[in-house]
Steps between C-alpha positions, in 0.01 A plus 500: 500500500397774258507879544223675307462869424125535535283702264165407658363324807150375571309512829331189636219503758726336758743791473224748578410297811865503609527875448185561703623276783201266472681194361538195724879487459668839503865535390776647710589859417664641295317321221465550125168357375433338167569174317371573151677721250659524157819650369844428355761269650790715622729230640504124561675266740770258390266198515211653303434304180148597389544874452749757380564870552264707286210252501152650539338305783218487753504361854288268710689560823785720619752488783520875557159636394372646173400847625848613406724593208690172526408160640680170559328170410576132485531413132219241520258785581597709198347445155558639153253770397377462144559798271123533450460629858631816662645518850179624663314204348778260594489609862141373513566152361649325804234527769196502272563247225703257709228496766225451242692218331574339837129502580367382165759245395670374817239516775173466308606296197280700263466340156406621150123500457425555868312805624698730727349774717742771610319653796652848508657510155579870456811504722851400398476129583143487370575640154808276479284198583247596231776532239664169593171309515387640164836421339486145636162427346269545798159669507550806719255688721619805691349737754577861585352768723477793257435573134869585455596170659255312280661650191847396622377143541348500150824632352690224681292246308212384722208344314249623761533789747279571802492777759533341843338802663170418332253306711440194281827475310553140612183400316651642183811286553288188540307583183828550311600146602162341416432460870807283560725761659870562428744209513768722652469817710787736581405696811667832582296590811401178670377660822221659293435250222590145607144406597379625160775301331378182666149568373631569148770239442417193292485145629860391544617858449799674658528832681838668541540760775746765384401779738311546826484780756321322782285205597171373361244242607424229244299179498747209451212277391506679164846357433359155574192539284701620201824315577673828429836618627629819660875554472732779604739673260834638620766596248774469763446122506618454140805276444782546248353268237161670524669841480682396184172381347325824593770726359500305172121533479521875562768546234288303253208727583711809435614360165146402399364838605226388739694600813406868526535658846245770574615853434544622856576866574855546627644742752861612543682341793657808657601586853225676693 
């Protein structure tokens, strides 16, 4: 195990649901939330071989929570932070980029030259997905719900950006794909958009559900007519070999400069 002195921690949507008491599985109290952070290794266990004291690292999971000054992690869930990124940026790598990579490369098998729609691209996972897809040679379409969000998606590297609050934005997506529809769709809010995704996706296309806050009625015949697929994405299902692949891909992205976490405003973690 590894003891890390944290300099920054990020907040995932699941953690907000836990704090509000609305999550399906609530932890026993007392409880320290958080899995994603970045800092400096303070101490290591006798059997740790991948890290050393003083390493700048980020986490994908913790044993004791990341809303704290120090956290304990299994060494397989700790990764070297490239010198090009600060701690606040590093704290945002785990949940966002690993989830986006899991969706694009593991679950959906996206390939260079394919068209990818990131439906809800202005959030953390969305901008990460845009950056990865662009870096891996895909044609990227992103949506956002505000002018500020649209600009974030453009800066992340999307070739086309649409506002999903506009009435006929799906027609614009079809026109951008010459009427064929995207080969791959990453869906952040399936309970709102999944029926639209089925209308949009290309023949033989794939839809990855990354987020959903409820149920939705769809027509399964659309999957038959297009021979398209709908798959779920859950980062917790990753195995050790996949995790090793993902961390290597993220480090390569840091070195190449295309992995650029959004500049999120930070707040001090002080006792209230």
